[in-house]
Structures are given as C-alpha cells and as structure tokens.
Amino acid sequence: MLTDLFPNVQMDEMWTATYETLYMTIISVIGTLILGILLGLLLFLTEKGNLWQNKLLNGVTATVVNVFRAIPFIILILLLFPFTDFLMGTIRGPKAALPALIIGAAPFYARLVEIAFKEVDKGVIEAAKSMGAKTRTIIFKVLLPESMPALISGITVTAIALISYTAMAGVIGAGGLGDLAYLKGFQRRDIDVVVACTIFIVVIVFIFQFIGDFLSKTLDKR
Amino acid sequence: MISIKGLSKVFKTKHQEVKAVDDVSINIDKGEIFGVIGYSGAGKSTFIRLINRLEEPTNGDVTINQTNITSLNIGKLRKERQKIGMIFQHFNLLWSRTVFENIAFPLEIAGVSKSERKEKVSELIELVGLKGRENSYPSQLSGGQKQRVGIARALANDPDVLLCDEATSALDPETTDDILDLLVSINKKLNLTIIMITHEMHVIQKICHRVAVMDQGKVVEQGDVLDVFVKPQSKTAKRFVQQLSPLEHNQEGLHRFVTNDSNSEVVKLHFIGNDAKRALISDVLRKYVVDINILQGSISPTQEGAYGTLYVEISGDQKVITETINYIQSSGVEVEVIQDVD
Ligand SMILES: Nc1ncnc2c1ncn2[C@@H]1O[C@H](COP(=O)(O)OP(=O)(O)OP(=O)(O)O)[C@@H](O)[C@H]1O
Ligand SMILES: [Mg+2]
C-alpha cells in the first residue's frame, strides 16, 4: 500500500536524510542558543540604565545583529563559502552547513533573548543588587531563570526556522531531507519523494514545537 | 548608628534638573524604627535607595556602624549590602523560585554552605509564620504572604538595618496591620534598626519611634512620633496628622459652644503618654466647682505611648475656670483655649 503510493521512496535514504537534517538542526540550535544568548545578553546589558551601560558597544552589537538578520539565508550561505571552507575544511555535507545556519539564526534569536531579558522585572534585579549580588550572579540566578520560558519559546521558533534553513542548505548540497527532496525528488520528477520528505519535515517541526511548548509551560511558575 | 549627612540627589534629564533629595541629615539609633513620610514625589524612595547606594548620591555621606557607605568601592559595597536588608512595595520575589529558594537566595550570594542555608531558611520561615509553605511558588501566595517571604529574605544575612520602601502599600488594611506587627516583633526580638518609608500616617503611628516628614526632597520636620503628632509644625506634617484623625481637628462642630460668655470656656486638652491613662476629669471636679461638658475626643496609640485630645466646655465662675485651667496645665496636660475665630 505505502509502496504503491510512494514507489520511488527508499527508506534507508529517507532515514539517512532525516538523520542529517536532525544533525544539522540540533547542532545549529545548540550553537544558536549559545551565540544568541551571548549576543542578547550583550545587547541587554549595554543598554541605557542597565548593568554595563555602554552606548558604543550597544550600537556596534545592534548593527552587527541587524545586518546579519537582513541578509537572506541563501545568500548568507554563498557569502560564507570561504569562511566555511576555512573553518570546516569542506563546503559540502551537513557539517558545512553549520556555520551559515548558526550565523543566520543567532542574530534573530539574540533579539528574542533581548526581549525576554527586558521582560524580567526590574524590581527583582534591584532586589538582587540590594542583597549584594555580583553581575555574574544576577545573570545566572536572576536574568536567565526568570526569563527561561521566553528563552525556550524563542529557541523553539528559531529551531523551526532552522529546520527550514537546513532544507534550503540542502539545495546547495548540505544533505538532509531538503537535499533529498531536491536531488532525488524534484530533479528526477519523483514527486512522491518530495511529498515523503515534506511529511518527515512537518513531523520534525511538530515534535520540536511540542517539546518547546511543554518545556516552556512546565518551567513557567508565574 | 546610622548617620546621614547632607545627603542630596539631583536627577539631570534633558530638559530639567530634579532635586529629588535635598540636603537631608538624619541620625538613627540602633534598634529604632524610624519613619519617613511624604506625599508622592517627595523623594522618599530616592532617599532610601541612596542609603544602600542603589542610587548614587550627588552629595553627602551615609555612615552605618562607622562604615562610610558612600566611599566604599563596589566590591566592599556588595559585602556591606549583605548587612542591609531591603523590602519592597511589590515584594520583588523571583517567581522562578519557591519560598524556600527565594529566602535562600541572599545566603547563596553570601556564599553560605548548603546545610547552613537549609537551617537558616527554616528558622526564618518559622519567624515570619510561613511554615508549610516552603515549596510554594510566589504566584501561589497572597500579598501578605509574599511580603513575609520578602521580610524573611531581607533578614537572611542577619542585617543591622532593614530598609522598607512602602512595604505595606500594596496590602489591604488588615494585612498591613499583620505585617506591621511582624516588623515590630522582629524589631524587638532582633533589636533590628528599621527605616520605614510610607505615605500613610497610621503606619508611622503604629510602629515608628521617630519620624521625618519629607516634602520636595527636604526633611521639613523630624522628631519623636508623639511630638509630631501632638504638635506638628510644618504644613505637610499638619496635613498628615489631620488625615489620620479628622475628627480631632474638625472644630466646626464646636463653634456653637464658643461664646463671649466669660463664664464658659471651650478648651482642648492634650494628653501625652501616661497622662492619657489618668482620671483627670474626676480629679478636677473633685477639686473645683465647675461643670465640665465633654464635646469630643479621641485617643491614638503609638509605639511611644498613647496620646489623646479632648474638647471640653468648662463653665462656672470666671476665676475658678482660670484656676482649673492652671491646675490642669500644672498636672502636665496641655491646654489650649479655643477662641471664637470669627
Ligand atoms: N531615575 C530618575 N530620573 C529622573 N527623575 C527621577 C528618577 N527617579 C526619581 N525621579 C524624580 O525624583 C522625585 C522623587 O521621586 P521618588 O520616587 O523618590 O518619590 P517618592 O517620594 O518615593 O514618591 P512615591 O510615593 O510616589 O513613591 C520625583 O520628582 C521623580 O520624578
Ligand atoms: Mg516611592
């Protein structure tokens, strides 16, 4: 029955592609999480009236974030070819997609992180200061835990964007479900492969969304 | 114990300069509950935030236990802040932490070991009456309970001073009284110095020993609560006292008793401290041949004893009235003869 509907779909190919997509997504989500939170923190802390208030640093960070957010992902991949080659030693395969994925998504996530930090009650930060907390303590014990649900729903949105980025990266040979759909499906006119890849991607997106919603809800004690 | 000298804070904005705190000097003794009262915008919050330098002073010094807070570097200031507890109008608890974890937070900051934290937090939970709620989140507590957590948290590192900025302003009258009672009991038990910011005179009346009245950044009056209540000097203080017991200051109803008849006088008697407990009227009636007609009166308890006001009409022979008034005065009760104003 399934083989009738999807005559050209080979399951081992599908699983390999799924693995590659998950690999690219998970590693790039981790990278985005780290880089995005660092950038978001920098944006937040250097803002006027905050702990490291610094107009210049804030301006520079904001500009970098805005510029990278403005570049369409497909062009970013092309722009980053030399950098990727240097960093990863190759411009093909799932690994090669990672720098572009992370650099493409981190600025977006950084803005969400900044918003999440801004939502943290100023009074609570002040209470921590009044207890003699160091900046490090305020970051790790106040800012991060108090904004955790927003940070998680932010990374969920970003992860889903990243899944579609991996599909785009597939087109230039990064592997994964996007690559499979394009090479084996589109170019050979095997539409069933395209449909199967779509179904797999949608399922992955749903799973990420579910996990994200669940975590964010469980952690929210407000 | 706390000495504040010439403390000022100027906020510079694009269009103007605001003197939020203007040359304030106050000395506060150990174990004292010191109130600061003023209307909105008087600079009370700014003042209290200058004490632990959440706001940097433009001028002046704050000395706590011989340590000049204003000259400390940031590292030393942080250490010193551990000894200055603070509670807030909106509690400012971490919603992501349970009651237990919120109270443990300042101990974590101070680097107290886990087992000691546990012991100390249990002690504090007992002290503020939250036993059984250790694992609740702030969102599951009432306002009064949240403030109890705030108080426990502020006391965690055994501070010398507790700063309270409008600590009861978000609570209903009943809960306010509970929290004030708790503060008084902590003040007595731990001999803790408390600085209490408020815009409600009854908070001052209920728990403070001394009070400073602030208006437009300046302290316009300060002294024992009882003195300020009985004889407010500044306009602001008068308005606050009046707001507390409008009846006492409403003399309109008295006018029909105030006449030019020299055989009858309306007088206002001030009882302060222990005088309020004496049976003065029967004493007077036993000694002098006068009639006393009680017009209106009230009694207000404060931390330093009660004070009361009584309006009476004394009628009789003019000479005897004068003697009576002199007698009342000599017994330590203040007398004010009400003249017809119009
Ligand atoms: N960060 C700031 N920048 C500029 N002006 C400020 C700042 N903080 C306070 N002010 C000004 O200082 C004055 C005193 O403010 P403050 O908050 O100390 O008053 P308050 O007595 O606590 O009033 P409330 O009872 O409403 O809390 C106000 O005029 C206020 O506008
Ligand atoms: Mg205020």
PDB file of N, CA, C and O in Angstrom, chain A residues 52-110:
ATOM      1  N   TRP A  52      25.872  47.124  32.311  1.00  0.00           N
ATOM      2  CA  TRP A  52      27.105  47.515  31.618  1.00  0.00           C
ATOM      3  C   TRP A  52      26.860  48.663  30.641  1.00  0.00           C
ATOM      4  O   TRP A  52      27.535  48.735  29.618  1.00  0.00           O
ATOM      5  N   GLN A  53      25.908  49.484  30.935  1.00  0.00           N
ATOM      6  CA  GLN A  53      25.539  50.608  30.074  1.00  0.00           C
ATOM      7  C   GLN A  53      26.721  51.116  29.240  1.00  0.00           C
ATOM      8  O   GLN A  53      27.721  51.560  29.778  1.00  0.00           O
ATOM      9  N   ASN A  54      26.623  50.987  27.926  1.00  0.00           N
ATOM     10  CA  ASN A  54      27.728  51.382  27.045  1.00  0.00           C
ATOM     11  C   ASN A  54      27.166  51.626  25.643  1.00  0.00           C
ATOM     12  O   ASN A  54      26.820  50.700  24.919  1.00  0.00           O
ATOM     13  N   LYS A  55      27.081  52.894  25.304  1.00  0.00           N
ATOM     14  CA  LYS A  55      26.438  53.292  24.058  1.00  0.00           C
ATOM     15  C   LYS A  55      27.134  52.696  22.840  1.00  0.00           C
ATOM     16  O   LYS A  55      26.487  52.145  21.952  1.00  0.00           O
ATOM     17  N   LEU A  56      28.478  52.768  22.843  1.00  0.00           N
ATOM     18  CA  LEU A  56      29.254  52.327  21.694  1.00  0.00           C
ATOM     19  C   LEU A  56      29.069  50.820  21.467  1.00  0.00           C
ATOM     20  O   LEU A  56      28.695  50.376  20.378  1.00  0.00           O
ATOM     21  N   LEU A  57      29.326  50.046  22.510  1.00  0.00           N
ATOM     22  CA  LEU A  57      29.233  48.591  22.408  1.00  0.00           C
ATOM     23  C   LEU A  57      27.825  48.169  22.000  1.00  0.00           C
ATOM     24  O   LEU A  57      27.628  47.278  21.169  1.00  0.00           O
ATOM     25  N   ASN A  58      26.837  48.840  22.588  1.00  0.00           N
ATOM     26  CA  ASN A  58      25.447  48.533  22.261  1.00  0.00           C
ATOM     27  C   ASN A  58      25.165  48.820  20.795  1.00  0.00           C
ATOM     28  O   ASN A  58      24.560  48.005  20.091  1.00  0.00           O
ATOM     29  N   GLY A  59      25.668  49.954  20.321  1.00  0.00           N
ATOM     30  CA  GLY A  59      25.451  50.342  18.930  1.00  0.00           C
ATOM     31  C   GLY A  59      26.098  49.353  17.969  1.00  0.00           C
ATOM     32  O   GLY A  59      25.480  48.917  16.994  1.00  0.00           O
ATOM     33  N   VAL A  60      27.343  48.961  18.281  1.00  0.00           N
ATOM     34  CA  VAL A  60      28.064  48.028  17.421  1.00  0.00           C
ATOM     35  C   VAL A  60      27.341  46.677  17.382  1.00  0.00           C
ATOM     36  O   VAL A  60      27.078  46.128  16.304  1.00  0.00           O
ATOM     37  N   THR A  61      26.993  46.164  18.552  1.00  0.00           N
ATOM     38  CA  THR A  61      26.314  44.865  18.609  1.00  0.00           C
ATOM     39  C   THR A  61      24.993  44.918  17.851  1.00  0.00           C
ATOM     40  O   THR A  61      24.677  44.015  17.058  1.00  0.00           O
ATOM     41  N   ALA A  62      24.231  45.975  18.085  1.00  0.00           N
ATOM     42  CA  ALA A  62      22.926  46.093  17.425  1.00  0.00           C
ATOM     43  C   ALA A  62      23.095  46.134  15.910  1.00  0.00           C
ATOM     44  O   ALA A  62      22.323  45.508  15.172  1.00  0.00           O
ATOM     45  N   THR A  63      24.119  46.851  15.435  1.00  0.00           N
ATOM     46  CA  THR A  63      24.335  46.949  13.993  1.00  0.00           C
ATOM     47  C   THR A  63      24.684  45.582  13.403  1.00  0.00           C
ATOM     48  O   THR A  63      24.120  45.166  12.385  1.00  0.00           O
ATOM     49  N   VAL A  64      25.631  44.876  14.048  1.00  0.00           N
ATOM     50  CA  VAL A  64      26.021  43.550  13.567  1.00  0.00           C
ATOM     51  C   VAL A  64      24.786  42.641  13.499  1.00  0.00           C
ATOM     52  O   VAL A  64      24.533  41.979  12.488  1.00  0.00           O
ATOM     53  N   VAL A  65      24.015  42.649  14.572  1.00  0.00           N
ATOM     54  CA  VAL A  65      22.816  41.809  14.625  1.00  0.00           C
ATOM     55  C   VAL A  65      21.854  42.165  13.490  1.00  0.00           C
ATOM     56  O   VAL A  65      21.349  41.296  12.779  1.00  0.00           O
ATOM     57  N   ASN A  66      21.637  43.452  13.318  1.00  0.00           N
ATOM     58  CA  ASN A  66      20.687  43.886  12.281  1.00  0.00           C
ATOM     59  C   ASN A  66      21.161  43.537  10.876  1.00  0.00           C
ATOM     60  O   ASN A  66      20.366  43.093  10.048  1.00  0.00           O
ATOM     61  N   VAL A  67      22.444  43.718  10.625  1.00  0.00           N
ATOM     62  CA  VAL A  67      22.973  43.429   9.298  1.00  0.00           C
ATOM     63  C   VAL A  67      22.805  41.943   8.983  1.00  0.00           C
ATOM     64  O   VAL A  67      22.286  41.565   7.934  1.00  0.00           O
ATOM     65  N   PHE A  68      23.213  41.075   9.912  1.00  0.00           N
ATOM     66  CA  PHE A  68      23.127  39.644   9.641  1.00  0.00           C
ATOM     67  C   PHE A  68      21.689  39.151   9.554  1.00  0.00           C
ATOM     68  O   PHE A  68      21.393  38.182   8.885  1.00  0.00           O
ATOM     69  N   ARG A  69      20.808  39.883  10.267  1.00  0.00           N
ATOM     70  CA  ARG A  69      19.414  39.486  10.189  1.00  0.00           C
ATOM     71  C   ARG A  69      18.793  39.875   8.841  1.00  0.00           C
ATOM     72  O   ARG A  69      17.823  39.282   8.390  1.00  0.00           O
ATOM     73  N   ALA A  70      19.419  40.886   8.222  1.00  0.00           N
ATOM     74  CA  ALA A  70      18.852  41.404   6.972  1.00  0.00           C
ATOM     75  C   ALA A  70      19.255  40.549   5.772  1.00  0.00           C
ATOM     76  O   ALA A  70      18.593  40.560   4.739  1.00  0.00           O
ATOM     77  N   ILE A  71      20.354  39.783   5.888  1.00  0.00           N
ATOM     78  CA  ILE A  71      20.834  39.011   4.732  1.00  0.00           C
ATOM     79  C   ILE A  71      19.983  37.759   4.565  1.00  0.00           C
ATOM     80  O   ILE A  71      19.857  36.957   5.478  1.00  0.00           O
ATOM     81  N   PRO A  72      19.411  37.564   3.378  1.00  0.00           N
ATOM     82  CA  PRO A  72      18.635  36.347   3.141  1.00  0.00           C
ATOM     83  C   PRO A  72      19.532  35.124   3.324  1.00  0.00           C
ATOM     84  O   PRO A  72      20.714  35.150   2.966  1.00  0.00           O
ATOM     85  N   PHE A  73      18.962  34.062   3.857  1.00  0.00           N
ATOM     86  CA  PHE A  73      19.781  32.915   4.237  1.00  0.00           C
ATOM     87  C   PHE A  73      20.544  32.305   3.073  1.00  0.00           C
ATOM     88  O   PHE A  73      21.728  31.985   3.195  1.00  0.00           O
ATOM     89  N   ILE A  74      19.877  32.207   1.954  1.00  0.00           N
ATOM     90  CA  ILE A  74      20.504  31.552   0.799  1.00  0.00           C
ATOM     91  C   ILE A  74      21.750  32.326   0.350  1.00  0.00           C
ATOM     92  O   ILE A  74      22.753  31.765  -0.052  1.00  0.00           O
ATOM     93  N   ILE A  75      21.664  33.660   0.488  1.00  0.00           N
ATOM     94  CA  ILE A  75      22.815  34.491   0.114  1.00  0.00           C
ATOM     95  C   ILE A  75      23.909  34.394   1.175  1.00  0.00           C
ATOM     96  O   ILE A  75      25.101  34.363   0.867  1.00  0.00           O
ATOM     97  N   LEU A  76      23.475  34.283   2.439  1.00  0.00           N
ATOM     98  CA  LEU A  76      24.441  34.144   3.520  1.00  0.00           C
ATOM     99  C   LEU A  76      25.311  32.899   3.308  1.00  0.00           C
ATOM    100  O   LEU A  76      26.528  32.937   3.510  1.00  0.00           O
ATOM    101  N   ILE A  77      24.684  31.824   2.866  1.00  0.00           N
ATOM    102  CA  ILE A  77      25.450  30.593   2.617  1.00  0.00           C
ATOM    103  C   ILE A  77      26.542  30.862   1.578  1.00  0.00           C
ATOM    104  O   ILE A  77      27.702  30.511   1.773  1.00  0.00           O
ATOM    105  N   LEU A  78      26.159  31.527   0.514  1.00  0.00           N
ATOM    106  CA  LEU A  78      27.129  31.810  -0.547  1.00  0.00           C
ATOM    107  C   LEU A  78      28.241  32.719  -0.026  1.00  0.00           C
ATOM    108  O   LEU A  78      29.420  32.488  -0.266  1.00  0.00           O
ATOM    109  N   LEU A  79      27.819  33.751   0.736  1.00  0.00           N
ATOM    110  CA  LEU A  79      28.804  34.690   1.283  1.00  0.00           C
ATOM    111  C   LEU A  79      29.799  33.985   2.200  1.00  0.00           C
ATOM    112  O   LEU A  79      30.975  34.337   2.247  1.00  0.00           O
ATOM    113  N   LEU A  80      29.293  32.993   2.909  1.00  0.00           N
ATOM    114  CA  LEU A  80      30.121  32.345   3.921  1.00  0.00           C
ATOM    115  C   LEU A  80      30.972  31.197   3.363  1.00  0.00           C
ATOM    116  O   LEU A  80      31.699  30.556   4.106  1.00  0.00           O
ATOM    117  N   PHE A  81      30.837  30.919   2.056  1.00  0.00           N
ATOM    118  CA  PHE A  81      31.602  29.806   1.484  1.00  0.00           C
ATOM    119  C   PHE A  81      33.075  29.810   1.893  1.00  0.00           C
ATOM    120  O   PHE A  81      33.570  28.812   2.409  1.00  0.00           O
ATOM    121  N   PRO A  82      33.796  30.907   1.698  1.00  0.00           N
ATOM    122  CA  PRO A  82      35.225  30.887   2.058  1.00  0.00           C
ATOM    123  C   PRO A  82      35.440  30.619   3.547  1.00  0.00           C
ATOM    124  O   PRO A  82      36.311  29.834   3.928  1.00  0.00           O
ATOM    125  N   PHE A  83      34.597  31.252   4.363  1.00  0.00           N
ATOM    126  CA  PHE A  83      34.713  31.092   5.805  1.00  0.00           C
ATOM    127  C   PHE A  83      34.463  29.632   6.199  1.00  0.00           C
ATOM    128  O   PHE A  83      35.191  29.036   7.002  1.00  0.00           O
ATOM    129  N   THR A  84      33.414  29.047   5.606  1.00  0.00           N
ATOM    130  CA  THR A  84      33.071  27.654   5.878  1.00  0.00           C
ATOM    131  C   THR A  84      34.213  26.724   5.470  1.00  0.00           C
ATOM    132  O   THR A  84      34.599  25.825   6.219  1.00  0.00           O
ATOM    133  N   ASP A  85      34.751  26.992   4.306  1.00  0.00           N
ATOM    134  CA  ASP A  85      35.852  26.184   3.792  1.00  0.00           C
ATOM    135  C   ASP A  85      37.014  26.205   4.776  1.00  0.00           C
ATOM    136  O   ASP A  85      37.588  25.180   5.133  1.00  0.00           O
ATOM    137  N   PHE A  86      37.325  27.410   5.247  1.00  0.00           N
ATOM    138  CA  PHE A  86      38.430  27.590   6.172  1.00  0.00           C
ATOM    139  C   PHE A  86      38.146  26.877   7.487  1.00  0.00           C
ATOM    140  O   PHE A  86      38.989  26.171   8.041  1.00  0.00           O
ATOM    141  N   LEU A  87      36.914  27.037   7.993  1.00  0.00           N
ATOM    142  CA  LEU A  87      36.563  26.527   9.318  1.00  0.00           C
ATOM    143  C   LEU A  87      36.373  25.010   9.315  1.00  0.00           C
ATOM    144  O   LEU A  87      36.840  24.301  10.204  1.00  0.00           O
ATOM    145  N   MET A  88      35.657  24.502   8.291  1.00  0.00           N
ATOM    146  CA  MET A  88      35.248  23.106   8.297  1.00  0.00           C
ATOM    147  C   MET A  88      36.073  22.248   7.344  1.00  0.00           C
ATOM    148  O   MET A  88      35.972  21.019   7.361  1.00  0.00           O
ATOM    149  N   GLY A  89      36.848  22.881   6.493  1.00  0.00           N
ATOM    150  CA  GLY A  89      37.664  22.140   5.537  1.00  0.00           C
ATOM    151  C   GLY A  89      36.866  21.577   4.375  1.00  0.00           C
ATOM    152  O   GLY A  89      37.377  20.817   3.567  1.00  0.00           O
ATOM    153  N   THR A  90      35.604  21.922   4.289  1.00  0.00           N
ATOM    154  CA  THR A  90      34.765  21.448   3.181  1.00  0.00           C
ATOM    155  C   THR A  90      33.595  22.414   2.991  1.00  0.00           C
ATOM    156  O   THR A  90      33.260  23.169   3.908  1.00  0.00           O
ATOM    157  N   ILE A  91      33.005  22.413   1.810  1.00  0.00           N
ATOM    158  CA  ILE A  91      31.813  23.225   1.635  1.00  0.00           C
ATOM    159  C   ILE A  91      30.619  22.345   1.282  1.00  0.00           C
ATOM    160  O   ILE A  91      29.586  22.799   0.842  1.00  0.00           O
ATOM    161  N   ARG A  92      30.797  21.021   1.476  1.00  0.00           N
ATOM    162  CA  ARG A  92      29.689  20.117   1.194  1.00  0.00           C
ATOM    163  C   ARG A  92      29.349  19.282   2.426  1.00  0.00           C
ATOM    164  O   ARG A  92      30.153  19.090   3.319  1.00  0.00           O
ATOM    165  N   GLY A  93      28.113  18.802   2.509  1.00  0.00           N
ATOM    166  CA  GLY A  93      27.709  17.938   3.617  1.00  0.00           C
ATOM    167  C   GLY A  93      27.127  18.719   4.770  1.00  0.00           C
ATOM    168  O   GLY A  93      27.217  19.956   4.814  1.00  0.00           O
ATOM    169  N   PRO A  94      26.473  17.997   5.677  1.00  0.00           N
ATOM    170  CA  PRO A  94      25.775  18.643   6.788  1.00  0.00           C
ATOM    171  C   PRO A  94      26.691  19.536   7.626  1.00  0.00           C
ATOM    172  O   PRO A  94      26.291  20.617   8.054  1.00  0.00           O
ATOM    173  N   LYS A  95      27.922  19.098   7.853  1.00  0.00           N
ATOM    174  CA  LYS A  95      28.851  19.887   8.677  1.00  0.00           C
ATOM    175  C   LYS A  95      29.057  21.267   8.087  1.00  0.00           C
ATOM    176  O   LYS A  95      29.114  22.263   8.812  1.00  0.00           O
ATOM    177  N   ALA A  96      29.185  21.321   6.777  1.00  0.00           N
ATOM    178  CA  ALA A  96      29.490  22.581   6.108  1.00  0.00           C
ATOM    179  C   ALA A  96      28.352  23.581   6.235  1.00  0.00           C
ATOM    180  O   ALA A  96      28.550  24.785   6.097  1.00  0.00           O
ATOM    181  N   ALA A  97      27.160  23.069   6.520  1.00  0.00           N
ATOM    182  CA  ALA A  97      26.017  23.986   6.624  1.00  0.00           C
ATOM    183  C   ALA A  97      25.998  24.704   7.976  1.00  0.00           C
ATOM    184  O   ALA A  97      25.373  25.759   8.120  1.00  0.00           O
ATOM    185  N   LEU A  98      26.678  24.117   8.961  1.00  0.00           N
ATOM    186  CA  LEU A  98      26.544  24.629  10.325  1.00  0.00           C
ATOM    187  C   LEU A  98      26.914  26.109  10.511  1.00  0.00           C
ATOM    188  O   LEU A  98      26.123  26.852  11.108  1.00  0.00           O
ATOM    189  N   PRO A  99      28.075  26.567  10.007  1.00  0.00           N
ATOM    190  CA  PRO A  99      28.400  27.986  10.245  1.00  0.00           C
ATOM    191  C   PRO A  99      27.308  28.920   9.729  1.00  0.00           C
ATOM    192  O   PRO A  99      26.882  29.834  10.436  1.00  0.00           O
ATOM    193  N   ALA A 100      26.836  28.652   8.518  1.00  0.00           N
ATOM    194  CA  ALA A 100      25.801  29.523   7.953  1.00  0.00           C
ATOM    195  C   ALA A 100      24.517  29.456   8.768  1.00  0.00           C
ATOM    196  O   ALA A 100      23.869  30.479   9.035  1.00  0.00           O
ATOM    197  N   LEU A 101      24.150  28.236   9.183  1.00  0.00           N
ATOM    198  CA  LEU A 101      22.921  28.077   9.967  1.00  0.00           C
ATOM    199  C   LEU A 101      23.012  28.879  11.266  1.00  0.00           C
ATOM    200  O   LEU A 101      22.087  29.617  11.630  1.00  0.00           O
ATOM    201  N   ILE A 102      24.142  28.730  11.951  1.00  0.00           N
ATOM    202  CA  ILE A 102      24.281  29.400  13.247  1.00  0.00           C
ATOM    203  C   ILE A 102      24.359  30.915  13.067  1.00  0.00           C
ATOM    204  O   ILE A 102      23.680  31.677  13.759  1.00  0.00           O
ATOM    205  N   ILE A 103      25.167  31.340  12.109  1.00  0.00           N
ATOM    206  CA  ILE A 103      25.306  32.782  11.915  1.00  0.00           C
ATOM    207  C   ILE A 103      24.007  33.396  11.382  1.00  0.00           C
ATOM    208  O   ILE A 103      23.675  34.538  11.658  1.00  0.00           O
ATOM    209  N   GLY A 104      23.253  32.595  10.649  1.00  0.00           N
ATOM    210  CA  GLY A 104      21.971  33.094  10.155  1.00  0.00           C
ATOM    211  C   GLY A 104      20.915  33.211  11.247  1.00  0.00           C
ATOM    212  O   GLY A 104      20.127  34.159  11.265  1.00  0.00           O
ATOM    213  N   ALA A 105      20.918  32.246  12.183  1.00  0.00           N
ATOM    214  CA  ALA A 105      19.836  32.211  13.172  1.00  0.00           C
ATOM    215  C   ALA A 105      20.160  32.972  14.457  1.00  0.00           C
ATOM    216  O   ALA A 105      19.249  33.504  15.104  1.00  0.00           O
ATOM    217  N   ALA A 106      21.448  33.017  14.842  1.00  0.00           N
ATOM    218  CA  ALA A 106      21.802  33.614  16.133  1.00  0.00           C
ATOM    219  C   ALA A 106      21.352  35.079  16.283  1.00  0.00           C
ATOM    220  O   ALA A 106      20.824  35.448  17.333  1.00  0.00           O
ATOM    221  N   PRO A 107      21.527  35.922  15.252  1.00  0.00           N
ATOM    222  CA  PRO A 107      21.084  37.318  15.418  1.00  0.00           C
ATOM    223  C   PRO A 107      19.576  37.427  15.652  1.00  0.00           C
ATOM    224  O   PRO A 107      19.125  38.232  16.460  1.00  0.00           O
ATOM    225  N   PHE A 108      18.835  36.580  14.954  1.00  0.00           N
ATOM    226  CA  PHE A 108      17.386  36.545  15.149  1.00  0.00           C
ATOM    227  C   PHE A 108      17.061  36.162  16.594  1.00  0.00           C
ATOM    228  O   PHE A 108      16.306  36.837  17.289  1.00  0.00           O
ATOM    229  N   TYR A 109      17.709  35.089  17.044  1.00  0.00           N
ATOM    230  CA  TYR A 109      17.455  34.635  18.410  1.00  0.00           C
ATOM    231  C   TYR A 109      17.937  35.671  19.426  1.00  0.00           C
ATOM    232  O   TYR A 109      17.287  35.894  20.462  1.00  0.00           O
ATOM    233  N   ALA A 110      19.047  36.352  19.115  1.00  0.00           N
ATOM    234  CA  ALA A 110      19.584  37.361  20.037  1.00  0.00           C
ATOM    235  C   ALA A 110      18.529  38.423  20.353  1.00  0.00           C
ATOM    236  O   ALA A 110      18.387  38.864  21.493  1.00  0.00           O
TER     237      ALA A 110
END
